[in-house]
PDB file of C-alpha atoms in Angstrom:
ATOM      1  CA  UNK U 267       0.000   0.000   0.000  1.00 51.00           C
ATOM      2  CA  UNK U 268       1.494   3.564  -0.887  1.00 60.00           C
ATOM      3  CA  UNK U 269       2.590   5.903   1.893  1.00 63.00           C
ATOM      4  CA  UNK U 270       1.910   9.650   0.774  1.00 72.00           C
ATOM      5  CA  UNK U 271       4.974  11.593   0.649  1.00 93.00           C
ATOM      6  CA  UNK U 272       7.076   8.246   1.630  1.00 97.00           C
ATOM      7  CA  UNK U 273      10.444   8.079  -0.877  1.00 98.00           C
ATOM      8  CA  UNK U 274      11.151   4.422  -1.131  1.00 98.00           C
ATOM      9  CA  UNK U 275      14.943   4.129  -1.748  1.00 98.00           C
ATOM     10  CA  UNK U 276      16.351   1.097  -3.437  1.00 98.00           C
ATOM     11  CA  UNK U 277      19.934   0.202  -3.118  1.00 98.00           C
ATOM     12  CA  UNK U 278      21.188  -2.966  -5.027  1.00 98.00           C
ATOM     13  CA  UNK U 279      24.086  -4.662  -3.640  1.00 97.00           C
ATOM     14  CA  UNK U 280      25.968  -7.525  -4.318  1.00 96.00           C
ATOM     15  CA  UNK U 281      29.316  -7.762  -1.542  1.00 96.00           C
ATOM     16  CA  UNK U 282      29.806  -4.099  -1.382  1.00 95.00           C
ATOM     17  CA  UNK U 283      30.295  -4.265   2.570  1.00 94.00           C
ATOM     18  CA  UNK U 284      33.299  -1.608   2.366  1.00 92.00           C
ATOM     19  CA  UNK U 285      30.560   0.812   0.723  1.00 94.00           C
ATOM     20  CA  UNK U 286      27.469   0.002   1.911  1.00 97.00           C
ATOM     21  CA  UNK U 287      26.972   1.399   5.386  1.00 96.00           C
ATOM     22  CA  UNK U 288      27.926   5.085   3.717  1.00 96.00           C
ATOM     23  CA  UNK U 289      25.600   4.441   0.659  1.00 97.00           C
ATOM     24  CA  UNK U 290      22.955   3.701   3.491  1.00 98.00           C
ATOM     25  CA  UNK U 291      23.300   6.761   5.772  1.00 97.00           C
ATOM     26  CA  UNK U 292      23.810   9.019   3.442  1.00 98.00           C
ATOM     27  CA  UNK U 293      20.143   8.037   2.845  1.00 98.00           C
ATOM     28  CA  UNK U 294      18.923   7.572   6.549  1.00 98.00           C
ATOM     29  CA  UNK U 295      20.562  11.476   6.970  1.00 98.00           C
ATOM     30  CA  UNK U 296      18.691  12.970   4.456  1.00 98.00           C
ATOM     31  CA  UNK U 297      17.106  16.521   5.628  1.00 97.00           C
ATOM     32  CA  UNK U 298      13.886  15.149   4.251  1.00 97.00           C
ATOM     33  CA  UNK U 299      12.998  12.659   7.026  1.00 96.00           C
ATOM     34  CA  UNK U 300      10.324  10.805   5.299  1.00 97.00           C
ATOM     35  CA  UNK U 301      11.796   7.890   3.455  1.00 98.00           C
ATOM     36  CA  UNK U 302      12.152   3.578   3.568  1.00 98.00           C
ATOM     37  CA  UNK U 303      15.512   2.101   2.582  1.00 98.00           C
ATOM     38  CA  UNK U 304      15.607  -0.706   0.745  1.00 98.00           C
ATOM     39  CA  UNK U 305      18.998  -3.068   0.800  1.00 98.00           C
ATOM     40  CA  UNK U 306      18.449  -5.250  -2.300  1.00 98.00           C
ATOM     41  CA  UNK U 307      20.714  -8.195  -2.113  1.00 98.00           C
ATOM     42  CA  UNK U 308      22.042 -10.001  -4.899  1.00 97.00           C
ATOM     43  CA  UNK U 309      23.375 -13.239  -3.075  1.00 97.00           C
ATOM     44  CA  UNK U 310      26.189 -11.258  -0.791  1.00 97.00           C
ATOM     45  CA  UNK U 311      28.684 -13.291   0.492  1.00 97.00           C
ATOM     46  CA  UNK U 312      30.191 -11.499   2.593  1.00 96.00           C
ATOM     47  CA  UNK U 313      28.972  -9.564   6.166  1.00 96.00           C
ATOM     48  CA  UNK U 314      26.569  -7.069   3.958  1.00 97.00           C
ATOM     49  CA  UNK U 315      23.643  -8.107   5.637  1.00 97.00           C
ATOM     50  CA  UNK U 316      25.241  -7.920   9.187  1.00 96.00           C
ATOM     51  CA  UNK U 317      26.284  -4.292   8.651  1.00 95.00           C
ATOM     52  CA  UNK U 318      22.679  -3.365   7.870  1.00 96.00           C
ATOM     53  CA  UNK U 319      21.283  -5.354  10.547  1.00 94.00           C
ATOM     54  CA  UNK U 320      23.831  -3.487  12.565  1.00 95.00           C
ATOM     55  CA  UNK U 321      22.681  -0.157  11.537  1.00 95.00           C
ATOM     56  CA  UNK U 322      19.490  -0.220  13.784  1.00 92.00           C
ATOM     57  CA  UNK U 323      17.243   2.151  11.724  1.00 96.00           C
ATOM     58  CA  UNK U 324      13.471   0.890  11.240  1.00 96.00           C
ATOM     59  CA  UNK U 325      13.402   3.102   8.221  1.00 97.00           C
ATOM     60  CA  UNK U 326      15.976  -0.061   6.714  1.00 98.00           C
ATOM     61  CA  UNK U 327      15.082  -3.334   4.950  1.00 98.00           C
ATOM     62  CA  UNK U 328      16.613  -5.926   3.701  1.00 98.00           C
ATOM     63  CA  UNK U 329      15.436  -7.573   0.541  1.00 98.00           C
ATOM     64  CA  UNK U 330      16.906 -11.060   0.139  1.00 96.00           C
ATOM     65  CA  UNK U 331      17.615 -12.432  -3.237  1.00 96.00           C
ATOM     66  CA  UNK U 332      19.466 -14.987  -4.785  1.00 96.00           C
ATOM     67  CA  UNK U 333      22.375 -13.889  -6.962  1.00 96.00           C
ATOM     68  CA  UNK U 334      21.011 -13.276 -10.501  1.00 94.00           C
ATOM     69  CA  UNK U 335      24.461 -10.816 -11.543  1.00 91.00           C
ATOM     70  CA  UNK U 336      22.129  -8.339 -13.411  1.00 92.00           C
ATOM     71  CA  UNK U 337      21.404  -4.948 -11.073  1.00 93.00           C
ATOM     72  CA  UNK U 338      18.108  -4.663 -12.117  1.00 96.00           C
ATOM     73  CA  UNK U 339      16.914  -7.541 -10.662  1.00 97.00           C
ATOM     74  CA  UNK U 340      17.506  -6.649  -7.230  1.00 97.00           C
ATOM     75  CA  UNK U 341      16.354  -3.484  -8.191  1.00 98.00           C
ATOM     76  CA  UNK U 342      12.819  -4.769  -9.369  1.00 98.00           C
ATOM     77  CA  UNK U 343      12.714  -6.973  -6.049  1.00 98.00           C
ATOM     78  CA  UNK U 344      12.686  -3.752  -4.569  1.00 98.00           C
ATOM     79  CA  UNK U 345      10.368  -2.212  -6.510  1.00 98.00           C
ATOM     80  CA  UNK U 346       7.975  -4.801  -5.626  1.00 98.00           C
ATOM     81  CA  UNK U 347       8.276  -4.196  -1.761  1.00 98.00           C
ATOM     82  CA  UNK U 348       8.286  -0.325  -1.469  1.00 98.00           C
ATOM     83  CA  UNK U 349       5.485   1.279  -0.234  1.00 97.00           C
ATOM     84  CA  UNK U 350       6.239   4.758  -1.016  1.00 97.00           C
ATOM     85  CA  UNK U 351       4.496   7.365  -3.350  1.00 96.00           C
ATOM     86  CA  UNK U 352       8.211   7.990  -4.798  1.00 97.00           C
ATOM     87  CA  UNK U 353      10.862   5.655  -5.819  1.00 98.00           C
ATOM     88  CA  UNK U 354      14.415   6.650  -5.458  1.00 98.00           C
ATOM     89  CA  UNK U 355      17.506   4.729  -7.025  1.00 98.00           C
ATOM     90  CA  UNK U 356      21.283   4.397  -5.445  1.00 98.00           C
ATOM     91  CA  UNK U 357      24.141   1.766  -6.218  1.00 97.00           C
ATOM     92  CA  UNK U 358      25.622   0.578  -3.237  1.00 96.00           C
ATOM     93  CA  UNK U 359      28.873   2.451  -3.808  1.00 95.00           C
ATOM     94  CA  UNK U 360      27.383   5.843  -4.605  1.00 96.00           C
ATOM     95  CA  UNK U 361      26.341   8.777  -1.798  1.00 97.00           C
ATOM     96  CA  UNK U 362      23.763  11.450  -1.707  1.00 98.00           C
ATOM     97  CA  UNK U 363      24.417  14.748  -0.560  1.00 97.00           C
ATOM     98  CA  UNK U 364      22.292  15.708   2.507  1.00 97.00           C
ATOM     99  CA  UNK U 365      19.628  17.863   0.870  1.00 98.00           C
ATOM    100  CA  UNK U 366      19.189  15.679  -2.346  1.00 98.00           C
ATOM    101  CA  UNK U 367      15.632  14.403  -2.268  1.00 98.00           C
ATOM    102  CA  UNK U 368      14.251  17.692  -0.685  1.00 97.00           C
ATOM    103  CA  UNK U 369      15.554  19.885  -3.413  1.00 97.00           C
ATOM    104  CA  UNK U 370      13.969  17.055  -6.095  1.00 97.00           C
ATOM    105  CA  UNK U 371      10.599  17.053  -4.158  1.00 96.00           C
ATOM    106  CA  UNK U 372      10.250  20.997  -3.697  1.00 95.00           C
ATOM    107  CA  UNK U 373      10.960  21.055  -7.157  1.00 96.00           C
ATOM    108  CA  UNK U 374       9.100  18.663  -8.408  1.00 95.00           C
ATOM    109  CA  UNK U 375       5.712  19.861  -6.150  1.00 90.00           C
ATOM    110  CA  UNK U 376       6.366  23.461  -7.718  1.00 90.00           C
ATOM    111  CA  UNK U 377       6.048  22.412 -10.978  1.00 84.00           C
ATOM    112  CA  UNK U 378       2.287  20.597 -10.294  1.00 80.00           C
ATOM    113  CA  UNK U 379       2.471  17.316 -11.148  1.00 77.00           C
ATOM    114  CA  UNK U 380       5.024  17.455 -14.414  1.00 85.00           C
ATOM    115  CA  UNK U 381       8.150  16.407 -14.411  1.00 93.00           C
ATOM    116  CA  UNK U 382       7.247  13.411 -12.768  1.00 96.00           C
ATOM    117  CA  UNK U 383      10.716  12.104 -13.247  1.00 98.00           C
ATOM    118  CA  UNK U 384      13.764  13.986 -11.635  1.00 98.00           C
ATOM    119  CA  UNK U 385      17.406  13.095 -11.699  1.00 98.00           C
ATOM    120  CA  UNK U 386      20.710  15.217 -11.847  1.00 97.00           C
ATOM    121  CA  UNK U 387      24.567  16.048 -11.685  1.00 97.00           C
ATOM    122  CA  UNK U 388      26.825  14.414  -9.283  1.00 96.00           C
ATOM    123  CA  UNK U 389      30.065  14.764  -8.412  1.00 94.00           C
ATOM    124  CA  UNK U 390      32.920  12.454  -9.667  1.00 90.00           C
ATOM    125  CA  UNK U 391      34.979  10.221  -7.364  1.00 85.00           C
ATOM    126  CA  UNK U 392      38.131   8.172  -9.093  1.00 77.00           C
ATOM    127  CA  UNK U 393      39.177   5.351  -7.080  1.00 63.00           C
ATOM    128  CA  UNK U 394      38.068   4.261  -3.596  1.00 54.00           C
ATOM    129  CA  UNK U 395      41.265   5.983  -2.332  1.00 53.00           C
ATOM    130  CA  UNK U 396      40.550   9.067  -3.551  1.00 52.00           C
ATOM    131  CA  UNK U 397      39.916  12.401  -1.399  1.00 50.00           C
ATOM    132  CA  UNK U 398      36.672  14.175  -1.381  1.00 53.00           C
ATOM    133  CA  UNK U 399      35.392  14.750  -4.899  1.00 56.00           C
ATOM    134  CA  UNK U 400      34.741  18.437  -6.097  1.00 66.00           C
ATOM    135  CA  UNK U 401      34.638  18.074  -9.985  1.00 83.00           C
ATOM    136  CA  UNK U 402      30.999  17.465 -11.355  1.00 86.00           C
ATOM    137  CA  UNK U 403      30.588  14.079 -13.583  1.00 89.00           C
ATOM    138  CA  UNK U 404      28.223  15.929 -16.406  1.00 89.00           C
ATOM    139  CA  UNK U 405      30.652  19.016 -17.029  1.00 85.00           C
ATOM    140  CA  UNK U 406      28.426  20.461 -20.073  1.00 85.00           C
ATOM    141  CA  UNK U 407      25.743  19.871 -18.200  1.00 90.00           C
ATOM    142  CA  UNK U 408      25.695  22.177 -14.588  1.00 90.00           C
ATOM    143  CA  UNK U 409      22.354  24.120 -14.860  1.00 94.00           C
ATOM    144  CA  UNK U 410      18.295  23.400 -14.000  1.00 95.00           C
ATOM    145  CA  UNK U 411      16.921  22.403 -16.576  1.00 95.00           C
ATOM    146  CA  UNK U 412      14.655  19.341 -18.522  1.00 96.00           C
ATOM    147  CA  UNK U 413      15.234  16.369 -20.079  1.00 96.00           C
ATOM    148  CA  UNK U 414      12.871  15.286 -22.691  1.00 94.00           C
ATOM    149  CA  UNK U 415      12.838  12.017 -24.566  1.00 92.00           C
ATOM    150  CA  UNK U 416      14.657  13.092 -28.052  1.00 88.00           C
ATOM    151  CA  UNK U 417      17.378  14.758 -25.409  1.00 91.00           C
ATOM    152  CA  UNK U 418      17.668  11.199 -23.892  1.00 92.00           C
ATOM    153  CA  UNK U 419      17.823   9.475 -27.577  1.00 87.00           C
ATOM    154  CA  UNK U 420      21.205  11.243 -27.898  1.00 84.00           C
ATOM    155  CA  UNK U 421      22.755  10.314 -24.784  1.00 88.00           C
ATOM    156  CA  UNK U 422      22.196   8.584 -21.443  1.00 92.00           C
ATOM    157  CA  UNK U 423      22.826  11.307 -19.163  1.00 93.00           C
ATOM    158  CA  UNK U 424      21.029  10.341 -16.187  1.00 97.00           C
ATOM    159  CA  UNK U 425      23.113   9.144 -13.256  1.00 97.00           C
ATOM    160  CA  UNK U 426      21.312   6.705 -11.781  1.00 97.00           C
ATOM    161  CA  UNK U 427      21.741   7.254  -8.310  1.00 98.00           C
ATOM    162  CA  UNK U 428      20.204  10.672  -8.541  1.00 98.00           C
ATOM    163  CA  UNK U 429      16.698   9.584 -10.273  1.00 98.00           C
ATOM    164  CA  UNK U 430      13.412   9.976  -8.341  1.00 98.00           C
ATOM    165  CA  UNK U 431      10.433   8.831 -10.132  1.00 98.00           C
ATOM    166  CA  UNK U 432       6.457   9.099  -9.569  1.00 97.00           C
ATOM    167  CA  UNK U 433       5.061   5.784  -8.252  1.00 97.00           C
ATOM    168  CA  UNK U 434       2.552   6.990 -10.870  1.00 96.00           C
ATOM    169  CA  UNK U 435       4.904   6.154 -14.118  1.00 97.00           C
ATOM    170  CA  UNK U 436       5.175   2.083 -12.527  1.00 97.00           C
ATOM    171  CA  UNK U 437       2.061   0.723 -14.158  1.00 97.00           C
ATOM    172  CA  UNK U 438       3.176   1.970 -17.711  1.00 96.00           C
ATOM    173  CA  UNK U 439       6.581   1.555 -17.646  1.00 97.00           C
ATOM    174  CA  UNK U 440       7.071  -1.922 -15.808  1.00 96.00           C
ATOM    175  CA  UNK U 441      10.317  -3.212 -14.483  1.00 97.00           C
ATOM    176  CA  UNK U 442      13.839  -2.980 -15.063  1.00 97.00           C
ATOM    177  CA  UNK U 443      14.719  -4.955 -18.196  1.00 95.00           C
ATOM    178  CA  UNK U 444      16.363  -8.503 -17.425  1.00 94.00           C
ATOM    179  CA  UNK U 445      18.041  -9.516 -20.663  1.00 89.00           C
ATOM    180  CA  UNK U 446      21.449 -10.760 -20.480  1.00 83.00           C
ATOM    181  CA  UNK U 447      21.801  -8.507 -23.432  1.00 81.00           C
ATOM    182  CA  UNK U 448      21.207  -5.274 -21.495  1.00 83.00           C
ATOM    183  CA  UNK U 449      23.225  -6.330 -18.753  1.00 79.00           C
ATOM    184  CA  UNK U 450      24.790  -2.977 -19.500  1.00 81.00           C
ATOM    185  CA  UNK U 451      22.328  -0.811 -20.113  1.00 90.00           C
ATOM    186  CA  UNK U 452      19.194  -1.580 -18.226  1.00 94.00           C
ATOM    187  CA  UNK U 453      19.048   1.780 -16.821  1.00 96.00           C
ATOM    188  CA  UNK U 454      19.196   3.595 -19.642  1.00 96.00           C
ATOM    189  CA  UNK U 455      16.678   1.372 -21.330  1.00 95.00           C
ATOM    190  CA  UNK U 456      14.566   1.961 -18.849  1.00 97.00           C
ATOM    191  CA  UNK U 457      14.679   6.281 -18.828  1.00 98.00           C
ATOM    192  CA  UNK U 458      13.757   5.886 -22.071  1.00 96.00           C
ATOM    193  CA  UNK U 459      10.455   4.350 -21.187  1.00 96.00           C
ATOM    194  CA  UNK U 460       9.942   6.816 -18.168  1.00 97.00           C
ATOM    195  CA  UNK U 461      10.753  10.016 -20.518  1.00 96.00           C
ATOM    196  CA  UNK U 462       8.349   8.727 -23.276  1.00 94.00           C
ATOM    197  CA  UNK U 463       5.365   9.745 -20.538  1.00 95.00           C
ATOM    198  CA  UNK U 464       6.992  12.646 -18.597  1.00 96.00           C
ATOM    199  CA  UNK U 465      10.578  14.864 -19.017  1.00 96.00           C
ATOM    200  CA  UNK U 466      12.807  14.341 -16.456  1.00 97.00           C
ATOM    201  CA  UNK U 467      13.681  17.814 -14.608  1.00 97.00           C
ATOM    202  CA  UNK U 468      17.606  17.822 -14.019  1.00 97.00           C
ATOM    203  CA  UNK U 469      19.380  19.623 -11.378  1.00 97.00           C
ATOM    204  CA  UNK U 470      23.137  20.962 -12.664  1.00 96.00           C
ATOM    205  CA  UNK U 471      24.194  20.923  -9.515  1.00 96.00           C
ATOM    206  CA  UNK U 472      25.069  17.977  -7.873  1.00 96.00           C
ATOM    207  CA  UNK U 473      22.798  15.682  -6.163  1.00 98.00           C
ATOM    208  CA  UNK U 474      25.130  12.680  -5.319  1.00 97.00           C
ATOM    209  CA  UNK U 475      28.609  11.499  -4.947  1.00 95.00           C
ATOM    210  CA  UNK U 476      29.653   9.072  -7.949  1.00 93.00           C
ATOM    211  CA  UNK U 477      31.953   6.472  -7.397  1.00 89.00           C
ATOM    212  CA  UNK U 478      33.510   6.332 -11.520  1.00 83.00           C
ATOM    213  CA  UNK U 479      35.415   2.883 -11.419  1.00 74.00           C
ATOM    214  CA  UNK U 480      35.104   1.321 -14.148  1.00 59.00           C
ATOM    215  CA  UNK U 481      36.947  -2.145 -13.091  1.00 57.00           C
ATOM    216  CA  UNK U 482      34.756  -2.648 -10.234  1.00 59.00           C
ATOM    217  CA  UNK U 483      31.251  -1.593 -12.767  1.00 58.00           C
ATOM    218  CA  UNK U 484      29.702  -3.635 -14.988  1.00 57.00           C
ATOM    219  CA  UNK U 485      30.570  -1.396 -17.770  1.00 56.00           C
ATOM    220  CA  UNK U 486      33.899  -2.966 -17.743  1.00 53.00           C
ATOM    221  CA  UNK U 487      32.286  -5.880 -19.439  1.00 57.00           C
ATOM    222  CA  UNK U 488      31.305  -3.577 -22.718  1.00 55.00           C
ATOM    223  CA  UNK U 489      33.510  -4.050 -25.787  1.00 59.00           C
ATOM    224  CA  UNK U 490      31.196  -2.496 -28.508  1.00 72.00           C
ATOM    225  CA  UNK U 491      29.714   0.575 -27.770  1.00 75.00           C
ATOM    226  CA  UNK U 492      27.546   0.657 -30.809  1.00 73.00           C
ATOM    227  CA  UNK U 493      25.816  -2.696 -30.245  1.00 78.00           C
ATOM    228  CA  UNK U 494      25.558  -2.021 -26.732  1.00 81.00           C
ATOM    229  CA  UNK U 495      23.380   1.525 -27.606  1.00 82.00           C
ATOM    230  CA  UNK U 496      21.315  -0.976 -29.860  1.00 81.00           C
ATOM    231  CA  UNK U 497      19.910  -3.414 -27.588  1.00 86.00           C
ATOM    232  CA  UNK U 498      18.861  -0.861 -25.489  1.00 90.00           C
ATOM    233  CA  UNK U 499      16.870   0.661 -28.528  1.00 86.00           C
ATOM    234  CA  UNK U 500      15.615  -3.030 -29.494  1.00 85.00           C
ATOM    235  CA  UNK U 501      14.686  -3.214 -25.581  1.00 91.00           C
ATOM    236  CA  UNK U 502      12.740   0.579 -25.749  1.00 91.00           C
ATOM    237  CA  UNK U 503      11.116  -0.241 -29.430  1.00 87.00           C
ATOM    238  CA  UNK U 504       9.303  -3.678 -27.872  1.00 88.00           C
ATOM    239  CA  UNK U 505       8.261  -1.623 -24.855  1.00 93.00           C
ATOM    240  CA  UNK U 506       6.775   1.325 -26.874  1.00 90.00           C
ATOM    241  CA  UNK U 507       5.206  -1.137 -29.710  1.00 88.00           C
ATOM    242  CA  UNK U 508       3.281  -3.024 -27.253  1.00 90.00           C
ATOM    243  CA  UNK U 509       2.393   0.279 -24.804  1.00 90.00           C
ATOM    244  CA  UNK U 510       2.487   3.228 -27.544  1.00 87.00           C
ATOM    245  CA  UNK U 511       3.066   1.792 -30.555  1.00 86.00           C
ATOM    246  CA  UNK U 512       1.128   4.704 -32.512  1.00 81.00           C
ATOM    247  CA  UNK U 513       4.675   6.725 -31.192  1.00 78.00           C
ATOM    248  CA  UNK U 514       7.400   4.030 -33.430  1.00 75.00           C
ATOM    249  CA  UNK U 515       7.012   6.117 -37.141  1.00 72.00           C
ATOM    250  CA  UNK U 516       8.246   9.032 -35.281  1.00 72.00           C
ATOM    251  CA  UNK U 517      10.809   7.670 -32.373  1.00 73.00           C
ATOM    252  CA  UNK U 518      12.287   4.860 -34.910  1.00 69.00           C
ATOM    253  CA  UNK U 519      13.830   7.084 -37.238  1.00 71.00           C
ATOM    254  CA  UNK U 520      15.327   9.367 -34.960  1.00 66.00           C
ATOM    255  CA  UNK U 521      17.195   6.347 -32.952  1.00 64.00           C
ATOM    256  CA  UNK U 522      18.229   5.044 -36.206  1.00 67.00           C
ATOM    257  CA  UNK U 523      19.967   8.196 -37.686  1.00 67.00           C
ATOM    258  CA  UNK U 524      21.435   9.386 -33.909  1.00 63.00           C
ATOM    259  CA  UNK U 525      23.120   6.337 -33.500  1.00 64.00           C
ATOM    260  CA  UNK U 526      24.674   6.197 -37.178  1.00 71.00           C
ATOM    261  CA  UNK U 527      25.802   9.824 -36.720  1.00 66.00           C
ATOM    262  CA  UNK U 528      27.210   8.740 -33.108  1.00 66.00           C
ATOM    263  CA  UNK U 529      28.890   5.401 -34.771  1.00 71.00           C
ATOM    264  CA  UNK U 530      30.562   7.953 -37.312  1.00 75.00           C
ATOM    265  CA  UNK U 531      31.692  10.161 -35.012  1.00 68.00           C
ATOM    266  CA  UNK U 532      33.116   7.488 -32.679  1.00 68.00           C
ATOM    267  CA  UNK U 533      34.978   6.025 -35.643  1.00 77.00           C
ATOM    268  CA  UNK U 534      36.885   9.373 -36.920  1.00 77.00           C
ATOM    269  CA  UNK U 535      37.779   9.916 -33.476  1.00 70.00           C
ATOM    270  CA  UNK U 536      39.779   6.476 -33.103  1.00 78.00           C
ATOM    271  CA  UNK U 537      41.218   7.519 -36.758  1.00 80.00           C
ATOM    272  CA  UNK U 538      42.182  11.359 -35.707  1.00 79.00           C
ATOM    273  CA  UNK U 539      43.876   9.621 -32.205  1.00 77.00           C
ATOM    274  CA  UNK U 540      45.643   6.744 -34.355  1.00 81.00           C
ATOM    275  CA  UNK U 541      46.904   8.850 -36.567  1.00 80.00           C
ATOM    276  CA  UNK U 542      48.148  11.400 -33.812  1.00 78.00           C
ATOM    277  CA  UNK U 543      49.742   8.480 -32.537  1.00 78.00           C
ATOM    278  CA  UNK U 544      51.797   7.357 -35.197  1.00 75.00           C
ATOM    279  CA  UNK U 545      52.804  11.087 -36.183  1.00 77.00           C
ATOM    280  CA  UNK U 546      54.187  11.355 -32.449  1.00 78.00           C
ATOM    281  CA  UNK U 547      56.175   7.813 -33.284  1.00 78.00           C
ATOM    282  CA  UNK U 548      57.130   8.887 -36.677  1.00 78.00           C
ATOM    283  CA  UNK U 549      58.402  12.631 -35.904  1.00 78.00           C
ATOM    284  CA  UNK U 550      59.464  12.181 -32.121  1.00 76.00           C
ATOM    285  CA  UNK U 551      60.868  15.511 -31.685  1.00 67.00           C
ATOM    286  CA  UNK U 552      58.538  17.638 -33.722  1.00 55.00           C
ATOM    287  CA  UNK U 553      59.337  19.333 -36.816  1.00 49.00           C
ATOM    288  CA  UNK U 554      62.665  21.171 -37.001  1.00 49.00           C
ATOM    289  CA  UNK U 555      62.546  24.680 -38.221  1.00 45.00           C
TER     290      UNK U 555
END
């Protein structure tokens, strides 16, 4: 049953005990009060579930689950369990700053029902050694403003730990995809959906502390970027053709040339750096006037 004004958080996790516990109270020390946490197991092995157990909040859950390796389904487990009119995402290794989900909601209430999607900058952290991060992740991107869908078809520029989404959007956009295909992915597949009923109002500033590790993510696992980008269009064009499919004749062709313009530009720029590369080799010292 929905609690008004309740922000269900889900947190995935799969043996992140170094992270977790700060992933969990910078939730739990939010300056808006009124939330559930969610720990979303993905068969830990390790003493994950004894540091939340530990934590003694009654605000925190733990969802068991056995180990499926995708983060979406822990992530739909979660879904299914909150009881919150909002639904708020964070990976296990990712923070919030203190007044994240108030500065969402006010904004969000302002506008009067639309944006019913909200999601923003964060800032970047390197390494789990690293100091305090102070450099946002989305340079171009550092003022208020909206996300539609064709902004979206370009690029995935939502950072998942910063989306909060209307409880209202669940019934039409479903769960996180579970394809082995989309195993990177999934998220992005799944803005797509949400932006095809409401624009997504992004905050410039940052929302949330990013941990940007790509050995410990599953991005590491991508090796073409291209056919990666198309399974999560073959993933959005089965949603919409079953839920809008009077939308495909316009949305198809747009996907279609974006990602042929992005393939091209991702090939001259391998060219332009190979070729930079075997200049430096072939002229070591420069020219000589």
């Amino acid at each position: 049953m929905q609690d008004k004004g309740l922000v269900s958080v889900i947190i995935p996790t799969w043996n992140r005990e170094r992270d977790l516990a700060h992933a969990i109270r910078s939730a739990l020390t939010q300056t808006y009060r009124n939330l559930e946490v969610l720990v979303c197991d993905d068969g830990s092995t390790d003493t994950s579930r004894d540091l939340v157990e530990q934590i003694g909040d009654a605000r925190v859950r733990w969802i068991e689950g056995a180990h499926a390796g995708l983060p979406s389904v822990p992530r739909n487990r979660g879904m299914r369990a909150a009881r919150g009119e909002w639904i708020a995402f964070m990976d296990s290794d990712d923070t919030w700053l203190e007044d994240k989900l108030a500065r969402q909601l006010v904004r969000m209430s302002a506008a009067g029902g639309m944006p019913r999607a909200s999601c923003g900058n964060a800032l970047r952290r390197i390494g789990p050694e690293s100091p305090a991060p102070d450099a946002p992740l989305l340079l171009a991107q550092t003022e208020d403003t909206e996300l539609p869908l064709s902004d979206l078809m370009q690029s995935n520029s939502v950072v998942t730990s910063t989306v909060v989404l209307h409880r209202s959007l669940l019934p039409a956009i479903g769960e996180f995809p579970t394809s082995r295909g989309l195993k990177v992915g999934e998220d992005y597949a799944y803005w797509l959906r949400a932006a095809s009923l409401t624009p997504f109002a992004f905050h410039g500033a940052a929302l949330a502390s990013y941990a940007d590790i790509p050995a410990a993510s599953v991005r590491a696992s991508v090796r073409n970027e291209t056919l990666a980008k198309l399974r999560v269009y073959r993933d959005y064009f089965g949603w919409l053709s079953v839920s809008y499919p009077h939308r495909l004749a316009t949305v198809l062709p747009l996907c279609l040339f974006l990602e042929s313009r992005n393939a091209l530009l991702r090939r001259w720029w391998r060219l332009r750096n190979r070729l930079g590369l075997l200049r430096r080799r072939l002229f070591p010292q420069g020219r000589q006037r």
